[in-house]
Short mmCIF file of C-alpha atoms in Angstrom, two decimals:
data_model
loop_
_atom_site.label_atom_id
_atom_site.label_comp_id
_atom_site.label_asym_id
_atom_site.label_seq_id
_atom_site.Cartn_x
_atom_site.Cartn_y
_atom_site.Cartn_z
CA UNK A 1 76.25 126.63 79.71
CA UNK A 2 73.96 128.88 78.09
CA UNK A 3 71.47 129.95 80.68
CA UNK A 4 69.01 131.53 78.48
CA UNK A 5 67.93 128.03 77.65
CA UNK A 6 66.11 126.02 80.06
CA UNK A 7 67.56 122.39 81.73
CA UNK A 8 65.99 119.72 80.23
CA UNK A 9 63.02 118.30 81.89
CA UNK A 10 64.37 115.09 83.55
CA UNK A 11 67.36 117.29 84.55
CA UNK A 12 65.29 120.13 86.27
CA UNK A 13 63.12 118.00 87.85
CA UNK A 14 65.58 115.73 89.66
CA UNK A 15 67.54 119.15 90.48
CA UNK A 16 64.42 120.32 92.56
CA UNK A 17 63.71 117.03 93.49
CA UNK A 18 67.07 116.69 95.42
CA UNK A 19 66.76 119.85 96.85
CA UNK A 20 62.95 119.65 97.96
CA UNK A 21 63.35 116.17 99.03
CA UNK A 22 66.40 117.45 102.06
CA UNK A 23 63.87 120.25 103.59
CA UNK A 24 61.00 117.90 103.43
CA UNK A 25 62.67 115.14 104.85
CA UNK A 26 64.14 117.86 107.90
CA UNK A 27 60.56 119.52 108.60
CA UNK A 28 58.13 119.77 111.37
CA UNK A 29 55.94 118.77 109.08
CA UNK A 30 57.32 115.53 108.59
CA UNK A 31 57.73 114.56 112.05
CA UNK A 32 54.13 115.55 113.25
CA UNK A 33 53.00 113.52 110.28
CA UNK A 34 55.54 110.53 110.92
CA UNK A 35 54.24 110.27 114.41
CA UNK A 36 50.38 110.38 113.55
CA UNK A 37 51.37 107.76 110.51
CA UNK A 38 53.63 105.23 113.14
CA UNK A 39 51.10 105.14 115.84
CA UNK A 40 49.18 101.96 115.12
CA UNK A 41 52.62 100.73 115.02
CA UNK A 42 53.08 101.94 119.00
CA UNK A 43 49.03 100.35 119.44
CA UNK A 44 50.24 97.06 117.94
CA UNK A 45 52.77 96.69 120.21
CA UNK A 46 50.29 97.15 123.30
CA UNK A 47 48.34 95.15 121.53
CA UNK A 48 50.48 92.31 121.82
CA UNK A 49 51.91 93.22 125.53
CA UNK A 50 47.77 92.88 126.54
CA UNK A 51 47.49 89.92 124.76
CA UNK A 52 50.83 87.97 126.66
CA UNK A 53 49.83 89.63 130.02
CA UNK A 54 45.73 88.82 129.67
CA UNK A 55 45.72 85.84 127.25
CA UNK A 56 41.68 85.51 127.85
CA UNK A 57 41.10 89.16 127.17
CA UNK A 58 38.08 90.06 124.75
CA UNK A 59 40.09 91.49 122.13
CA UNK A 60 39.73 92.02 118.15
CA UNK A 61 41.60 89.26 116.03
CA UNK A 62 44.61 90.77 114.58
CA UNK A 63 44.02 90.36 111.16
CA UNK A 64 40.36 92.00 111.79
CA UNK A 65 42.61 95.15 113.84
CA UNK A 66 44.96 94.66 111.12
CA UNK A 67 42.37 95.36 108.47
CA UNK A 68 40.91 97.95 110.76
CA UNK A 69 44.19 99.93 110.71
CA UNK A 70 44.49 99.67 107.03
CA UNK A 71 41.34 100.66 105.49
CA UNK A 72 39.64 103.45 108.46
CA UNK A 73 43.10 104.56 109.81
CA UNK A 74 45.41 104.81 107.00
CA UNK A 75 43.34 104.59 103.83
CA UNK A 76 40.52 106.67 104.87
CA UNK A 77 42.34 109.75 107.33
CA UNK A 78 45.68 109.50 108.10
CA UNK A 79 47.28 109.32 104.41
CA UNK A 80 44.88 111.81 103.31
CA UNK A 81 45.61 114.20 105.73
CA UNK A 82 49.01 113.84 105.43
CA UNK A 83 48.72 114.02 101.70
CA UNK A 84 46.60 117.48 102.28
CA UNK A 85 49.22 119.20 104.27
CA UNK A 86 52.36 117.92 102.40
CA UNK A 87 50.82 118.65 98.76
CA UNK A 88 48.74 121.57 99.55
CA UNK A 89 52.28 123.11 100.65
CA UNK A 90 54.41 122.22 97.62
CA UNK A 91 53.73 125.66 96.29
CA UNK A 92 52.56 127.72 98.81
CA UNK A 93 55.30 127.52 100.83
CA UNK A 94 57.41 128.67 97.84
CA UNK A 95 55.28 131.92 97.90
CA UNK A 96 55.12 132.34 101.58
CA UNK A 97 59.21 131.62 102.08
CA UNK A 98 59.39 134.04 99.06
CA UNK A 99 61.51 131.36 97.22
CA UNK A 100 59.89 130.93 94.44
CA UNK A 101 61.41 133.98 92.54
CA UNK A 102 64.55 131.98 92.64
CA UNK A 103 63.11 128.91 91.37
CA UNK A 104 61.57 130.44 88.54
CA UNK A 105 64.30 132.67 87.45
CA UNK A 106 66.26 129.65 87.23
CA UNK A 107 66.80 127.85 83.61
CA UNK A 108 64.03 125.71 85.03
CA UNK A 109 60.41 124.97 83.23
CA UNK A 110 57.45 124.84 85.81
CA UNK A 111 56.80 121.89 85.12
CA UNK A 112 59.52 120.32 85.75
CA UNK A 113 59.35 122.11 89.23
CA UNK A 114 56.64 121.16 90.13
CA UNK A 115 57.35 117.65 89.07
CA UNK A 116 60.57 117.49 91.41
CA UNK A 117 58.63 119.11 94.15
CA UNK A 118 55.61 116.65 93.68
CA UNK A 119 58.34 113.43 93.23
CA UNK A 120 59.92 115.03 97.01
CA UNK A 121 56.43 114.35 98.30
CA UNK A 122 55.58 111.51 97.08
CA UNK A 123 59.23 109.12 98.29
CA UNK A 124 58.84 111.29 102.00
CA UNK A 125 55.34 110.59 102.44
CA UNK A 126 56.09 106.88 101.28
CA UNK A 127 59.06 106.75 103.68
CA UNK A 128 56.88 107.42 106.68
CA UNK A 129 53.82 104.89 105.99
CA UNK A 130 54.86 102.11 103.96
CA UNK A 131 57.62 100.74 106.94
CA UNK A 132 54.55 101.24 109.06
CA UNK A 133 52.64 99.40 107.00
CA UNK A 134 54.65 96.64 107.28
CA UNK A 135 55.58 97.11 111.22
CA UNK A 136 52.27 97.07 112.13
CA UNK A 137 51.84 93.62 109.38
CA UNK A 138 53.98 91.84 111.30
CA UNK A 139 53.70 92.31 114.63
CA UNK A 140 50.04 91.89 114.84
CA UNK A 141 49.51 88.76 112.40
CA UNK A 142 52.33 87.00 114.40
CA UNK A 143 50.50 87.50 117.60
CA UNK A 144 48.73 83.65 117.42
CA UNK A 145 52.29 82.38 115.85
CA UNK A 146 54.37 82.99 112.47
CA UNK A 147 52.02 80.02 110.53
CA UNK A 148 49.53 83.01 109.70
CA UNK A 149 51.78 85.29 108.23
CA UNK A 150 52.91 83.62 104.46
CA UNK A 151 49.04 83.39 103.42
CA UNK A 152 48.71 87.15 104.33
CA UNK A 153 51.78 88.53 102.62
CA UNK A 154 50.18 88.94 99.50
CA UNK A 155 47.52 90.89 101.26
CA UNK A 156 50.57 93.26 102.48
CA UNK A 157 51.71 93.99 99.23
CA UNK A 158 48.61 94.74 97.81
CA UNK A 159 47.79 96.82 101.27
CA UNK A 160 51.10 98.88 100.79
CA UNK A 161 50.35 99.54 96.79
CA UNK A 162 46.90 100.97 97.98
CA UNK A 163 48.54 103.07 100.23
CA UNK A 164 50.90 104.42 98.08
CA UNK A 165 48.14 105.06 95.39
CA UNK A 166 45.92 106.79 97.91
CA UNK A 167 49.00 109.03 98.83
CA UNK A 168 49.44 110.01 94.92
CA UNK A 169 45.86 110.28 94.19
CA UNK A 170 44.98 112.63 97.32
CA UNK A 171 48.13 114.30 96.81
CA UNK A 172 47.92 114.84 93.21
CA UNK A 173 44.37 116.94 93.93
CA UNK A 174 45.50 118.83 96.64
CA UNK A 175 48.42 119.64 94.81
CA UNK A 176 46.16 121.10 92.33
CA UNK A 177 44.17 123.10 94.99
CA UNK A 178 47.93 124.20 96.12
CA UNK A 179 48.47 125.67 93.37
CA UNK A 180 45.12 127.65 92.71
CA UNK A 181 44.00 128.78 95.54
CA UNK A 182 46.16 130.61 98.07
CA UNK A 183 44.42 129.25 101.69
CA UNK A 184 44.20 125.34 100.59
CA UNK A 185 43.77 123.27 103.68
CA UNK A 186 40.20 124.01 104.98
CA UNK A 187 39.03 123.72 101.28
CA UNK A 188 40.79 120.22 101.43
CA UNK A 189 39.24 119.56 104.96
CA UNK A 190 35.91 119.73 103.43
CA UNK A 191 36.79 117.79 100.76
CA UNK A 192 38.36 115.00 102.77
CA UNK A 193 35.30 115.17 105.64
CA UNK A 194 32.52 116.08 103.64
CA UNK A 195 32.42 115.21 99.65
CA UNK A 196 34.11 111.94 100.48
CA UNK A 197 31.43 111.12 102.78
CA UNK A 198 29.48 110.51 99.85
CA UNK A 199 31.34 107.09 99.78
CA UNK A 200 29.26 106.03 102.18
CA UNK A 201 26.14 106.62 100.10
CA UNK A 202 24.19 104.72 98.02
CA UNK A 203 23.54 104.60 94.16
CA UNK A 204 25.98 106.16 91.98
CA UNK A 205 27.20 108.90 94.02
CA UNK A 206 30.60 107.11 95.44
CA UNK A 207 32.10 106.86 92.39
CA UNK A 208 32.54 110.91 92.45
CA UNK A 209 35.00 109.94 95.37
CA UNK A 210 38.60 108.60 95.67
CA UNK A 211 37.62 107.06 98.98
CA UNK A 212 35.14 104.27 97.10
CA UNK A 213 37.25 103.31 94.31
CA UNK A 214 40.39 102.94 96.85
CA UNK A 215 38.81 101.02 99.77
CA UNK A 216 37.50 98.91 96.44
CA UNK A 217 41.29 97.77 96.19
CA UNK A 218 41.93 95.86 99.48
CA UNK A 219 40.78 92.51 99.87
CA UNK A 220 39.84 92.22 103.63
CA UNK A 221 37.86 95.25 104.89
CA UNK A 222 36.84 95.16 108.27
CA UNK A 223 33.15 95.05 109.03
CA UNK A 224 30.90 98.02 109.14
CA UNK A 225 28.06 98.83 111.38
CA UNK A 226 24.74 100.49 110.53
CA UNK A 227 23.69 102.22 107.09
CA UNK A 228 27.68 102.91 106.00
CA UNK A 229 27.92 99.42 106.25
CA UNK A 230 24.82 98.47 104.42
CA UNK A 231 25.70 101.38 101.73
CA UNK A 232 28.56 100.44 101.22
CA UNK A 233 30.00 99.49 97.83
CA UNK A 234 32.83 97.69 96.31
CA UNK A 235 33.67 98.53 93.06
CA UNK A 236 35.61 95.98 90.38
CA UNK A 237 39.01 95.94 91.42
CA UNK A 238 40.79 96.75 87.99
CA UNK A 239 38.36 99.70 87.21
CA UNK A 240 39.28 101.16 90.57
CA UNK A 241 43.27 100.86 89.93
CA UNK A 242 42.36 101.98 86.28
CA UNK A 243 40.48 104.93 87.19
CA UNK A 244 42.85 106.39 89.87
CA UNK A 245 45.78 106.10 87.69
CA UNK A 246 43.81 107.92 84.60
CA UNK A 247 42.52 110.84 87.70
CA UNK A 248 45.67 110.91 89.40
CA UNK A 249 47.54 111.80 86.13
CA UNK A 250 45.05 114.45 84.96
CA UNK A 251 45.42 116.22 87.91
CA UNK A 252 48.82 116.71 88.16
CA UNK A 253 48.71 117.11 84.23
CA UNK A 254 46.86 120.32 85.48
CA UNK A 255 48.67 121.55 88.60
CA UNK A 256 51.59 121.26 86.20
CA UNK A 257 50.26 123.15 83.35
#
């Protein structure tokens, strides 16, 4: 083949793709994160060996701890952190390894490695919370009997495509702050703990966030306390989904380019 020419697109990207996808799958990384991702799986669990043991115990309904889990655990920190230190990395560990030389002297095109690196992210991230999703689903609505459960399935579904938009929305912007600025993460950590705060906020202000328009997706949110809770705002359901696909693509439009 004539190596002065680059792969096609579709062919470089699923080269780097299979090749990202093996170290991600093997790292640290992915085993802190899978922990911190599967513990309200471990919680549910207690949850359930409380509520055989202590049957009169004051305890939170398990679709309200269900919804708690969903929208303040997994929506709100854990898939955005994970999405910080997974997508943040995509690059920079390139440079830092010093493997990127070999990438891109490669009949590759950056984008397309950056697309295989990004599509590596995206099924290992997805790997790790969406069977959680759906571990934690089950064992908690089942706790008062299996009648509960059919009603609430299309709540899971629609739970587990929020969570996999959240992890390609957060990821595609901190893929783009990967890729420009060489010490990502405690930019990202004031992004994720102090811009998206503005969620909380009144007025027009949330929709400057990916935390108000995702939240805005899932039909049972648990209830809030105090001036978040009187704040805050749902936003129409199809110009949330419509809106994070548009940002989602512009950004990694741009950590491509």
């Amino acid at each position: 083949r004539d190596t002065s020419r680059p792969l096609p697109f579709a062919t470089g990207a699923r080269a780097v793709f299979d090749l990202s996808l093996e170290g991600m799958m093997w790292s640290r990384r992915t085993l802190l994160m899978g922990i911190l991702v599967a513990l309200p799986v471990l919680f549910a669990i207690v949850y359930r060996v409380v509520l055989a043991t202590q049957p009169r115990a004051e305890l939170l309904p398990p679709g309200d701890l269900y919804a708690v889990i969903v929208a303040l655990y997994w929506i709100r920190n854990v898939l955005p952190l994970a999405a910080l230190f997974f997508a943040t990395s995509l690059v920079a560990d390139e440079v830092e390894g010093r493997t990127l030389t070999y990438l891109i002297t490669r009949p590759l095109t950056r984008p397309s490695i950056f697309v295989g690196k990004f599509a590596a992210y995206v099924v290992t991230t997805l790997s790790l919370a969406l069977p959680a999703g759906v571990l934690a689903f089950f064992i908690l609505l089942s706790a008062r009997g299996f009648s509960g459960i059919p009603p609430a399935i299309g709540d899971l579904l629609r739970d587990l495509g929020v969570m996999a938009l959240a992890l390609v929305a957060y990821g595609a912007f901190f893929a783009l702050l990967g890729v420009f600025l060489k010490r990502p993460v405690i930019p990202g950590l004031m992004f994720l703990y102090g811009w998206e705060l503005m969620a909380n906020l009144p007025g027009y202000l949330p929709r400057f966030t990916l935390t108000a328009w995702l939240r805005s997706l899932i039909h049972h949110r648990p209830a809030q306390e105090g001036l978040a809770g009187l704040f805050q705002q749902v936003l129409p359901a199809g110009q949330s989904l419509a809106v994070l696909i548009v940002v989602s693509a512009v950004l990694l439009a741009a950590a491509a380019w």
